[in-house]
């Protein structure tokens, strides 16, 4: 087994030992989806949303929100707490390189978030009759890109935050604007041109629209793919640049 896979397995075991972090990173979004789906108006066709059921549009939003929670509530806090507790300092004496450490965190987060996404798609289909993505390969590509973008942002927060508590505060400051532009409180269909343009350039806004497009059977737009890829490269590069062992 390669050093990356060994470290990923170890990091996954350590992550699953943190019940509060695991709840918000993995369980909160599926629970929120169930709560929203139980509201009768969410299951009725809405003329304001193009005669589409709100739950159909909100499933990609909640899926994307789950990624953001994992990145900004789970991944960033866990990584920053490692630094605070001296775990990273002790790892510095080993042959582990920063890129391998960041890669292990990224791989762990991606695998666990995909499992959560599959759970939410299953809940949506079986409990609320939400259609599965019509262009599944494009949906998975869009999901992977928004996940990588958000995890890169989460790792950047972790790289900059000296403690787990400060990572939590910084993560919250980033989380709420991002989920707003993702359409959690104001659906993208109701945003004006200015808000929609900003949303298109954010990782979650671009991700939500790509997931909604592929669910409806369309290919994601290039601007949204470029936005997510850009966030991945820039935030990931900065995370590696400002990585600190202690």
Coordinates of N, CA and C in Angstrom, one line a residue:
X1 N 0.9 -1.2 0.0 CA 0.0 0.0 0.0 C 0.9 1.2 0.0
X2 N 0.5 2.2 -0.8 CA 1.3 3.5 -0.9 C 1.2 4.3 0.4
X3 N 2.2 5.2 0.6 CA 2.1 6.1 1.8 C 0.8 6.9 1.8
X4 N 0.3 7.3 0.6 CA -0.9 8.1 0.6 C -2.1 7.3 1.1
X5 N -2.2 6.1 0.6 CA -3.4 5.3 1.0 C -3.3 4.9 2.5
X6 N -2.1 4.6 3.0 CA -1.9 4.2 4.4 C -2.3 5.4 5.3
X7 N -1.8 6.6 4.9 CA -2.2 7.8 5.6 C -3.7 8.1 5.6
X8 N -4.3 7.9 4.4 CA -5.7 8.1 4.2 C -6.5 7.2 5.1
X9 N -6.1 6.0 5.2 CA -6.8 5.0 6.1 C -6.7 5.4 7.6
X10 N -5.5 5.9 7.9 CA -5.3 6.3 9.3 C -6.1 7.6 9.6
X11 N -6.1 8.5 8.7 CA -6.9 9.8 8.9 C -8.4 9.5 9.0
X12 N -8.8 8.6 8.2 CA -10.3 8.2 8.2 C -10.7 7.7 9.6
X13 N -9.8 6.8 10.1 CA -10.1 6.2 11.5 C -10.1 7.3 12.5
X14 N -9.2 8.2 12.5 CA -9.1 9.3 13.4 C -10.3 10.3 13.3
X15 N -10.7 10.5 12.0 CA -11.9 11.4 11.8 C -13.2 10.8 12.4
X16 N -13.4 9.5 12.2 CA -14.6 8.9 12.6 C -14.7 8.8 14.2
X17 N -13.6 9.1 14.9 CA -13.6 9.1 16.3 C -14.1 10.4 16.9
X18 N -14.4 11.4 16.0 CA -14.9 12.7 16.5 C -16.4 12.8 16.2
X19 N -17.3 12.4 17.1 CA -18.7 12.3 16.8 C -19.4 13.6 16.4
X20 N -19.0 14.7 17.1 CA -19.7 16.0 16.7 C -19.3 16.4 15.3
X21 N -18.0 16.3 15.0 CA -17.5 16.6 13.7 C -18.2 15.7 12.6
X22 N -18.3 14.4 12.9 CA -18.9 13.5 12.0 C -20.3 13.8 11.7
X23 N -21.1 14.2 12.8 CA -22.5 14.5 12.7 C -22.7 15.7 11.7
X24 N -22.0 16.8 11.9 CA -22.2 17.9 11.0 C -21.6 17.7 9.6
X25 N -20.5 16.9 9.5 CA -19.9 16.7 8.2 C -20.7 15.7 7.4
X26 N -21.2 14.6 8.0 CA -21.8 13.5 7.2 C -23.3 13.4 7.4
X27 N -23.9 13.7 8.6 CA -25.3 13.4 8.9 C -26.2 14.5 8.8
X28 N -25.7 15.8 9.0 CA -26.6 16.9 9.1 C -27.4 17.1 7.7
X29 N -26.7 17.1 6.6 CA -27.3 17.3 5.3 C -28.4 16.3 5.0
X30 N -28.2 15.0 5.2 CA -29.3 14.1 4.9 C -30.5 14.3 5.8
X31 N -30.2 14.7 7.1 CA -31.3 14.9 8.0 C -32.1 16.2 7.5
X32 N -31.4 17.2 7.1 CA -32.0 18.4 6.6 C -32.9 18.1 5.4
X33 N -32.4 17.2 4.5 CA -33.1 16.8 3.3 C -34.4 16.2 3.7
X34 N -34.4 15.3 4.7 CA -35.6 14.6 5.2 C -36.6 15.7 5.7
X35 N -36.1 16.6 6.5 CA -37.0 17.6 7.1 C -37.6 18.5 6.0
X36 N -36.8 18.9 5.1 CA -37.4 19.7 4.0 C -38.4 18.9 3.2
X37 N -38.1 17.6 2.9 CA -39.0 16.8 2.1 C -40.3 16.5 2.8
X38 N -40.4 16.6 4.1 CA -41.6 16.3 4.9 C -42.5 17.5 4.9
X39 N -42.1 18.7 4.4 CA -42.9 19.9 4.3 C -43.8 19.7 3.0
X40 N -45.1 19.7 3.1 CA -46.0 19.5 2.0 C -45.7 20.4 0.8
X41 N -45.4 21.7 1.1 CA -45.2 22.7 0.0 C -44.0 22.4 -0.8
X42 N -43.0 21.7 -0.2 CA -41.8 21.3 -0.9 C -42.0 20.2 -1.9
X43 N -43.1 19.5 -1.8 CA -43.4 18.4 -2.7 C -44.4 18.7 -3.7
X44 N -44.9 19.9 -3.7 CA -45.9 20.4 -4.7 C -45.3 21.2 -5.7
X45 N -45.8 21.1 -7.0 CA -45.2 21.9 -8.1 C -45.4 23.4 -7.8
X46 N -44.3 24.2 -8.1 CA -44.3 25.6 -7.8 C -44.3 26.4 -9.1
X47 N -45.3 27.2 -9.4 CA -45.3 28.0 -10.6 C -44.1 29.0 -10.6
X48 N -43.7 29.5 -9.4 CA -42.6 30.4 -9.3 C -41.3 29.8 -9.7
X49 N -41.2 28.5 -9.6 CA -40.0 27.8 -9.9 C -40.1 27.0 -11.2
X50 N -41.0 27.5 -12.1 CA -41.1 26.8 -13.4 C -41.9 25.6 -13.3
X51 N -42.9 25.5 -12.4 CA -43.8 24.4 -12.2 C -43.0 23.1 -11.8
X52 N -41.8 23.3 -11.1 CA -41.0 22.2 -10.6 C -41.2 22.1 -9.1
X53 N -41.1 20.9 -8.6 CA -41.3 20.8 -7.1 C -40.0 21.3 -6.5
X54 N -40.1 22.2 -5.4 CA -39.0 22.7 -4.7 C -38.0 21.7 -4.3
X55 N -38.5 20.5 -3.8 CA -37.6 19.5 -3.3 C -36.6 19.0 -4.4
X56 N -37.1 19.1 -5.7 CA -36.2 18.6 -6.8 C -35.1 19.6 -6.9
X57 N -35.3 20.9 -6.8 CA -34.3 21.9 -6.9 C -33.4 21.9 -5.6
X58 N -34.0 21.6 -4.5 CA -33.2 21.7 -3.2 C -32.3 20.5 -3.0
X59 N -32.6 19.4 -3.6 CA -31.7 18.2 -3.4 C -30.2 18.6 -3.8
X60 N -30.0 19.1 -5.0 CA -28.6 19.5 -5.3 C -28.0 20.6 -4.4
X61 N -28.9 21.5 -3.9 CA -28.5 22.5 -2.9 C -28.0 21.9 -1.6
X62 N -28.8 20.9 -1.1 CA -28.4 20.3 0.1 C -27.2 19.4 -0.1
X63 N -27.1 18.7 -1.2 CA -25.9 17.9 -1.5 C -24.7 18.8 -1.5
X64 N -24.7 20.0 -2.1 CA -23.6 20.9 -2.1 C -23.3 21.5 -0.7
X65 N -24.4 21.7 0.0 CA -24.2 22.2 1.4 C -23.5 21.2 2.3
X66 N -23.8 19.9 2.0 CA -23.2 18.8 2.7 C -21.7 18.9 2.5
X67 N -21.3 19.1 1.2 CA -19.9 19.2 0.9 C -19.2 20.4 1.7
X68 N -19.9 21.5 1.7 CA -19.4 22.7 2.4 C -19.3 22.5 3.9
X69 N -20.2 21.8 4.5 CA -20.2 21.4 5.9 C -18.9 20.5 6.2
X70 N -18.7 19.6 5.3 CA -17.6 18.7 5.5 C -16.3 19.5 5.4
X71 N -16.2 20.4 4.4 CA -15.0 21.1 4.2 C -14.7 22.1 5.2
X72 N -15.7 22.9 5.7 CA -15.5 24.0 6.5 C -15.8 23.7 8.0
X73 N -16.5 22.7 8.3 CA -16.8 22.3 9.7 C -16.0 21.1 10.1
X74 N -15.8 20.2 9.2 CA -15.1 18.9 9.6 C -13.6 19.0 9.2
X75 N -13.3 19.1 8.0 CA -11.9 19.0 7.5 C -11.1 20.1 8.1
X76 N -11.5 21.3 8.0 CA -10.7 22.4 8.4 C -10.4 22.4 10.0
X77 N -11.5 22.1 10.7 CA -11.3 22.0 12.2 C -10.4 20.9 12.6
X78 N -10.6 19.7 12.0 CA -9.8 18.6 12.3 C -8.3 18.8 12.0
X79 N -8.0 19.4 10.9 CA -6.6 19.7 10.5 C -6.0 20.7 11.4
X80 N -6.7 21.8 11.7 CA -6.2 22.8 12.5 C -6.0 22.3 13.9
X81 N -6.9 21.4 14.4 CA -6.7 20.9 15.8 C -5.5 20.0 15.8
X82 N -5.2 19.3 14.7 CA -3.9 18.5 14.7 C -2.7 19.4 14.9
X83 N -2.7 20.6 14.3 CA -1.6 21.5 14.5 C -1.6 22.0 16.0
X84 N -2.8 22.3 16.5 CA -2.9 22.8 17.9 C -2.4 21.8 18.9
X85 N -2.7 20.5 18.7 CA -2.3 19.5 19.6 C -0.9 18.9 19.4
X86 N -0.2 19.4 18.4 CA 1.1 19.0 18.1 C 1.2 17.7 17.3
X87 N 0.1 17.2 16.7 CA 0.1 16.0 15.9 C 1.0 16.3 14.7
X88 N 0.8 17.4 14.0 CA 1.5 17.7 12.8 C 3.0 17.9 13.1
X89 N 3.3 18.5 14.3 CA 4.7 18.7 14.7 C 5.4 17.3 14.8
X90 N 4.7 16.3 15.4 CA 5.3 15.0 15.5 C 5.5 14.3 14.2
X91 N 4.5 14.6 13.3 CA 4.6 14.0 11.9 C 5.7 14.6 11.1
X92 N 6.2 15.8 11.5 CA 7.2 16.5 10.8 C 8.5 15.6 10.9
X93 N 8.7 14.8 11.9 CA 9.9 14.0 12.1 C 9.8 12.8 11.3
X94 N 8.7 12.5 10.6 CA 8.6 11.4 9.7 C 8.8 11.8 8.3
X95 N 8.9 10.8 7.3 CA 9.1 11.2 5.9 C 7.9 11.8 5.2
X96 N 6.8 11.9 6.0 CA 5.6 12.4 5.3 C 5.8 13.9 4.8
X97 N 5.5 14.1 3.6 CA 5.6 15.5 3.0 C 4.2 16.2 3.1
X98 N 4.2 17.5 3.1 CA 3.0 18.3 3.2 C 2.0 17.9 2.1
X99 N 2.5 17.7 0.9 CA 1.6 17.3 -0.2 C 0.9 16.0 0.0
X100 N 1.6 15.0 0.6 CA 1.0 13.7 0.9 C -0.1 13.9 2.0
X101 N 0.3 14.7 3.0 CA -0.7 14.9 4.1 C -2.0 15.6 3.6
X102 N -1.8 16.6 2.8 CA -3.0 17.3 2.2 C -3.7 16.4 1.3
X103 N -3.0 15.6 0.5 CA -3.6 14.6 -0.4 C -4.5 13.6 0.4
X104 N -3.9 13.1 1.5 CA -4.7 12.1 2.3 C -6.0 12.7 2.9
X105 N -5.9 13.9 3.3 CA -7.1 14.6 3.8 C -8.1 14.8 2.7
X106 N -7.6 15.2 1.5 CA -8.5 15.4 0.4 C -9.2 14.1 -0.1
X107 N -8.4 13.0 -0.1 CA -8.9 11.7 -0.5 C -10.0 11.2 0.4
X108 N -9.7 11.3 1.7 CA -10.6 10.9 2.8 C -11.9 11.6 2.6
X109 N -11.8 13.0 2.5 CA -13.0 13.8 2.5 C -13.8 13.5 1.2
X110 N -13.2 13.3 0.1 CA -13.9 13.0 -1.2 C -14.6 11.7 -1.1
X111 N -14.0 10.6 -0.6 CA -14.6 9.3 -0.5 C -15.8 9.4 0.5
X112 N -15.7 10.0 1.7 CA -16.8 10.0 2.6 C -17.9 10.9 2.1
X113 N -17.6 12.0 1.4 CA -18.6 12.8 0.9 C -19.4 12.2 -0.2
X114 N -18.8 11.4 -1.0 CA -19.5 10.6 -2.1 C -20.5 9.7 -1.5
X115 N -20.1 9.0 -0.4 CA -21.0 8.1 0.3 C -22.2 8.9 0.8
X116 N -22.0 10.1 1.4 CA -23.1 10.9 1.8 C -24.0 11.3 0.7
X117 N -23.4 11.7 -0.4 CA -24.2 12.1 -1.6 C -25.1 11.0 -2.1
X118 N -24.5 9.7 -2.1 CA -25.3 8.6 -2.6 C -26.5 8.3 -1.6
X119 N -26.2 8.5 -0.3 CA -27.3 8.4 0.7 C -28.4 9.4 0.4
X120 N -28.1 10.6 0.1 CA -29.1 11.7 -0.2 C -29.8 11.4 -1.5
X121 N -29.1 11.0 -2.5 CA -29.8 10.6 -3.7 C -30.8 9.5 -3.5
X122 N -30.4 8.5 -2.7 CA -31.3 7.4 -2.4 C -32.5 7.9 -1.6
X123 N -32.3 8.7 -0.6 CA -33.4 9.3 0.2 C -34.4 10.1 -0.7
X124 N -33.8 10.9 -1.6 CA -34.6 11.7 -2.5 C -35.5 10.9 -3.4
X125 N -34.9 9.8 -3.9 CA -35.6 8.9 -4.9 C -36.7 8.1 -4.1
X126 N -36.3 7.4 -3.1 CA -37.2 6.5 -2.4 C -38.3 7.2 -1.5
X127 N -37.9 8.3 -0.9 CA -38.8 8.9 0.1 C -39.6 10.0 -0.6
X128 N -39.1 10.7 -1.6 CA -39.8 11.9 -2.1 C -39.9 11.9 -3.7
X129 N -39.6 10.7 -4.3 CA -39.7 10.5 -5.7 C -39.0 11.6 -6.5
X130 N -37.8 12.0 -6.1 CA -37.0 12.9 -6.9 C -36.2 12.1 -7.9
X131 N -36.3 12.4 -9.2 CA -35.6 11.7 -10.2 C -34.1 11.7 -10.0
X132 N -33.5 10.5 -10.3 CA -32.0 10.4 -10.3 C -31.5 11.2 -11.5
X133 N -30.2 11.7 -11.4 CA -29.6 12.5 -12.5 C -29.7 11.8 -13.8
X134 N -30.2 12.5 -14.8 CA -30.4 11.9 -16.1 C -29.1 11.8 -16.9
X135 N -28.1 12.6 -16.6 CA -26.7 12.5 -17.1 C -25.8 12.2 -16.0
X136 N -25.8 10.9 -15.6 CA -25.0 10.5 -14.4 C -23.5 10.8 -14.5
X137 N -22.9 10.5 -15.6 CA -21.4 10.8 -15.7 C -21.1 12.3 -15.5
X138 N -22.0 13.2 -16.2 CA -21.8 14.6 -16.0 C -22.1 15.0 -14.6
X139 N -23.1 14.4 -14.0 CA -23.4 14.7 -12.6 C -22.2 14.4 -11.7
X140 N -21.6 13.2 -11.9 CA -20.5 12.8 -11.0 C -19.3 13.7 -11.3
X141 N -19.1 14.2 -12.5 CA -18.0 15.1 -12.8 C -18.2 16.4 -12.1
X142 N -19.5 16.9 -12.1 CA -19.8 18.2 -11.5 C -19.6 18.0 -9.9
X143 N -20.1 16.9 -9.4 CA -19.9 16.7 -8.0 C -18.5 16.6 -7.6
X144 N -17.7 15.9 -8.4 CA -16.2 15.9 -8.0 C -15.6 17.2 -8.0
X145 N -15.9 18.1 -9.0 CA -15.3 19.4 -9.1 C -15.8 20.3 -8.0
X146 N -17.0 20.3 -7.6 CA -17.5 21.1 -6.5 C -16.9 20.6 -5.2
X147 N -16.7 19.3 -5.1 CA -16.1 18.7 -3.8 C -14.6 19.1 -3.8
X148 N -13.9 19.0 -4.8 CA -12.5 19.4 -4.8 C -12.3 20.9 -4.5
X149 N -13.2 21.7 -5.1 CA -13.1 23.1 -4.9 C -13.4 23.5 -3.4
X150 N -14.4 22.9 -2.8 CA -14.7 23.2 -1.4 C -13.7 22.6 -0.5
X151 N -13.2 21.4 -0.8 CA -12.2 20.8 0.1 C -10.9 21.6 0.0
X152 N -10.6 22.2 -1.1 CA -9.4 23.1 -1.3 C -9.6 24.3 -0.4
X153 N -10.8 24.9 -0.4 CA -11.1 26.0 0.4 C -11.0 25.6 1.9
X154 N -11.5 24.5 2.3 CA -11.4 24.0 3.6 C -10.0 23.8 4.1
X155 N -9.1 23.2 3.2 CA -7.7 23.1 3.6 C -7.0 24.4 3.7
X156 N -7.4 25.4 2.9 CA -6.8 26.7 3.0 C -7.2 27.3 4.4
X157 N -8.4 27.2 4.8 CA -8.8 27.7 6.1 C -8.0 27.0 7.2
X158 N -7.8 25.7 7.0 CA -7.0 24.9 8.0 C -5.6 25.3 8.0
X159 N -5.1 25.7 6.9 CA -3.7 26.1 6.8 C -3.5 27.5 7.4
X160 N -4.5 28.3 7.4 CA -4.3 29.7 7.9 C -4.7 29.7 9.4
X161 N -5.6 28.9 9.9 CA -6.1 28.9 11.2 C -5.1 28.3 12.2
X162 N -4.7 29.0 13.3 CA -3.8 28.4 14.2 C -4.4 27.3 15.1
X163 N -5.7 27.4 15.4 CA -6.3 26.4 16.3 C -7.6 25.9 15.7
X164 N -8.2 24.9 16.3 CA -9.4 24.3 15.9 C -10.6 25.3 16.0
X165 N -10.5 26.1 17.1 CA -11.6 27.1 17.4 C -11.6 28.2 16.3
X166 N -10.4 28.7 16.0 CA -10.3 29.7 15.0 C -10.7 29.2 13.6
X167 N -10.4 27.9 13.4 CA -10.8 27.3 12.1 C -12.3 27.3 12.0
X168 N -13.0 27.0 13.2 CA -14.4 27.0 13.2 C -15.0 28.3 12.9
X169 N -14.4 29.4 13.5 CA -14.9 30.7 13.3 C -14.7 31.2 11.8
X170 N -13.5 30.9 11.3 CA -13.2 31.2 9.9 C -14.1 30.4 8.9
X171 N -14.3 29.2 9.3 CA -15.2 28.3 8.4 C -16.6 28.9 8.4
X172 N -17.1 29.3 9.5 CA -18.5 29.9 9.5 C -18.6 31.1 8.7
X173 N -17.5 32.0 8.8 CA -17.5 33.2 8.0 C -17.6 32.9 6.5
X174 N -16.9 31.8 6.1 CA -16.9 31.5 4.7 C -18.2 30.7 4.3
X175 N -18.7 29.9 5.2 CA -19.8 29.0 4.9 C -21.1 29.7 4.6
X176 N -21.5 30.6 5.4 CA -22.8 31.3 5.2 C -23.0 32.1 3.9
X177 N -22.0 32.9 3.5 CA -22.1 33.5 2.2 C -22.2 32.5 1.1
X178 N -21.4 31.5 1.2 CA -21.3 30.5 0.1 C -22.7 29.8 -0.1
X179 N -23.3 29.4 1.1 CA -24.6 28.7 0.9 C -25.7 29.6 0.5
X180 N -25.5 30.9 0.8 CA -26.5 31.9 0.3 C -26.5 31.9 -1.2
X181 N -25.3 32.1 -1.7 CA -25.1 32.1 -3.2 C -25.4 30.8 -3.9
X182 N -25.4 29.7 -3.1 CA -25.8 28.4 -3.6 C -27.3 28.3 -3.7
X183 N -28.1 29.2 -3.1 CA -29.5 29.2 -3.2 C -30.3 28.6 -2.0
X184 N -29.6 28.4 -0.9 CA -30.2 27.8 0.2 C -31.4 28.6 0.7
X185 N -31.3 29.9 0.8 CA -32.4 30.8 1.3 C -33.1 31.4 0.2
X186 N -32.4 31.8 -0.9 CA -33.0 32.4 -2.1 C -32.6 31.6 -3.3
X187 N -33.5 30.8 -3.8 CA -33.1 29.9 -5.0 C -32.5 30.7 -6.1
X188 N -31.6 30.2 -6.8 CA -31.0 30.9 -7.9 C -32.0 31.3 -8.9
X189 N -33.1 30.6 -9.1 CA -34.1 31.0 -10.1 C -34.8 32.4 -9.7
X190 N -34.7 32.8 -8.4 CA -35.3 34.0 -8.0 C -34.2 35.1 -7.8
X191 N -32.9 34.9 -8.1 CA -31.9 35.9 -7.9 C -31.9 36.9 -9.0
X192 N -31.6 38.1 -8.7 CA -31.4 39.1 -9.8 C -30.1 38.9 -10.5
X193 N -29.9 39.7 -11.6 CA -28.7 39.4 -12.4 C -27.4 39.5 -11.7
X194 N -27.3 40.5 -10.8 CA -26.1 40.7 -10.0 C -25.8 39.5 -9.1
X195 N -26.8 39.1 -8.4 CA -26.6 38.0 -7.4 C -26.3 36.7 -8.2
X196 N -26.9 36.6 -9.4 CA -26.7 35.4 -10.2 C -25.3 35.3 -10.7
X197 N -24.8 36.5 -11.1 CA -23.4 36.5 -11.7 C -22.4 36.1 -10.6
X198 N -22.6 36.7 -9.4 CA -21.7 36.4 -8.3 C -21.9 34.9 -7.9
X199 N -23.1 34.4 -7.9 CA -23.3 33.0 -7.6 C -22.6 32.1 -8.6
X200 N -22.6 32.5 -9.9 CA -21.9 31.7 -10.9 C -20.4 31.5 -10.7
X201 N -19.8 32.5 -10.0 CA -18.4 32.5 -9.8 C -18.0 31.9 -8.5
X202 N -18.9 31.5 -7.6 CA -18.6 30.9 -6.4 C -18.6 29.4 -6.6
X203 N -17.8 28.7 -5.7 CA -17.7 27.2 -6.0 C -19.1 26.5 -5.7
X204 N -19.8 26.9 -4.7 CA -21.1 26.3 -4.4 C -22.2 26.7 -5.4
X205 N -22.2 28.0 -5.8 CA -23.2 28.4 -6.8 C -23.0 27.7 -8.1
X206 N -21.7 27.7 -8.6 CA -21.4 26.9 -9.8 C -21.7 25.5 -9.7
X207 N -21.5 24.9 -8.5 CA -21.7 23.5 -8.3 C -23.2 23.1 -8.3
X208 N -24.0 24.0 -7.6 CA -25.4 23.7 -7.6 C -26.0 23.8 -9.0
X209 N -25.7 24.8 -9.7 CA -26.3 24.9 -11.1 C -25.8 23.7 -12.0
X210 N -24.6 23.3 -11.8 CA -24.1 22.1 -12.6 C -24.9 20.9 -12.2
X211 N -25.1 20.7 -10.9 CA -25.8 19.5 -10.5 C -27.3 19.6 -10.9
X212 N -27.9 20.7 -10.9 CA -29.3 20.9 -11.3 C -29.4 20.6 -12.8
X213 N -28.4 21.2 -13.6 CA -28.4 21.0 -15.0 C -28.3 19.5 -15.4
X214 N -27.4 18.8 -14.8 CA -27.2 17.4 -15.1 C -28.3 16.5 -14.6
X215 N -28.9 16.9 -13.5 CA -30.1 16.2 -13.0 C -31.2 16.3 -14.1
X216 N -31.4 17.5 -14.7 CA -32.4 17.7 -15.7 C -32.1 17.1 -17.0
X217 N -30.9 16.6 -17.2 CA -30.5 16.0 -18.5 C -29.6 16.8 -19.4
X218 N -29.1 18.0 -18.8 CA -28.3 18.9 -19.6 C -26.8 18.7 -19.2
X219 N -25.9 19.2 -20.0 CA -24.5 19.2 -19.7 C -24.2 20.5 -18.9
X220 N -23.3 20.4 -17.9 CA -23.0 21.6 -17.2 C -22.4 22.7 -18.1
X221 N -22.5 23.9 -17.7 CA -22.0 25.0 -18.5 C -20.5 25.2 -18.2
X222 N -19.8 25.6 -19.3 CA -18.3 25.8 -19.2 C -18.0 26.8 -18.1
X223 N -18.7 27.9 -17.9 CA -18.4 28.9 -16.9 C -18.4 28.3 -15.5
X224 N -19.3 27.4 -15.3 CA -19.4 26.8 -14.0 C -18.3 25.8 -13.7
X225 N -18.0 25.0 -14.7 CA -16.9 24.1 -14.6 C -15.6 24.8 -14.4
X226 N -15.4 25.9 -15.2 CA -14.2 26.7 -15.0 C -14.1 27.4 -13.6
X227 N -15.2 27.8 -13.1 CA -15.2 28.4 -11.8 C -14.8 27.4 -10.7
X228 N -15.3 26.2 -10.8 CA -15.0 25.2 -9.8 C -13.5 24.8 -9.9
X229 N -13.1 24.6 -11.1 CA -11.7 24.2 -11.4 C -10.7 25.3 -10.9
X230 N -11.1 26.6 -11.1 CA -10.3 27.7 -10.7 C -10.2 27.8 -9.2
X231 N -11.3 27.6 -8.5 CA -11.2 27.6 -7.0 C -10.3 26.4 -6.5
X232 N -10.4 25.3 -7.2 CA -9.6 24.2 -6.7 C -8.1 24.5 -6.9
X233 N -7.7 25.0 -8.0 CA -6.3 25.3 -8.3 C -5.8 26.4 -7.3
X234 N -6.5 27.5 -7.2 CA -6.1 28.7 -6.5 C -6.1 28.4 -5.0
X235 N -7.2 27.9 -4.4 CA -7.3 27.6 -3.0 C -6.4 26.4 -2.6
X236 N -6.3 25.4 -3.5 CA -5.4 24.3 -3.2 C -3.9 24.7 -3.2
X237 N -3.6 25.6 -4.2 CA -2.2 26.1 -4.2 C -1.8 26.9 -3.0
X238 N -2.8 27.8 -2.6 CA -2.5 28.6 -1.4 C -2.5 27.7 -0.1
X239 N -3.3 26.7 -0.1 CA -3.2 25.8 1.1 C -1.9 25.1 1.2
X240 N -1.3 24.7 0.1 CA 0.0 24.1 0.1 C 1.1 25.1 0.4
X241 N 0.9 26.3 -0.1 CA 1.9 27.4 0.1 C 1.9 27.8 1.6
X242 N 0.8 27.9 2.3 CA 0.8 28.4 3.6 C 0.7 27.2 4.7
X243 N 0.9 26.0 4.2 CA 0.8 24.9 5.1 C 1.9 25.0 6.2
X244 N 1.5 24.8 7.5 CA 2.5 24.9 8.6 C 2.4 23.7 9.5
X245 N 3.5 23.1 9.9 CA 3.5 22.0 10.8 C 3.1 22.4 12.2
X246 N 3.4 23.6 12.6 CA 3.1 24.1 13.9 C 2.8 25.6 14.0

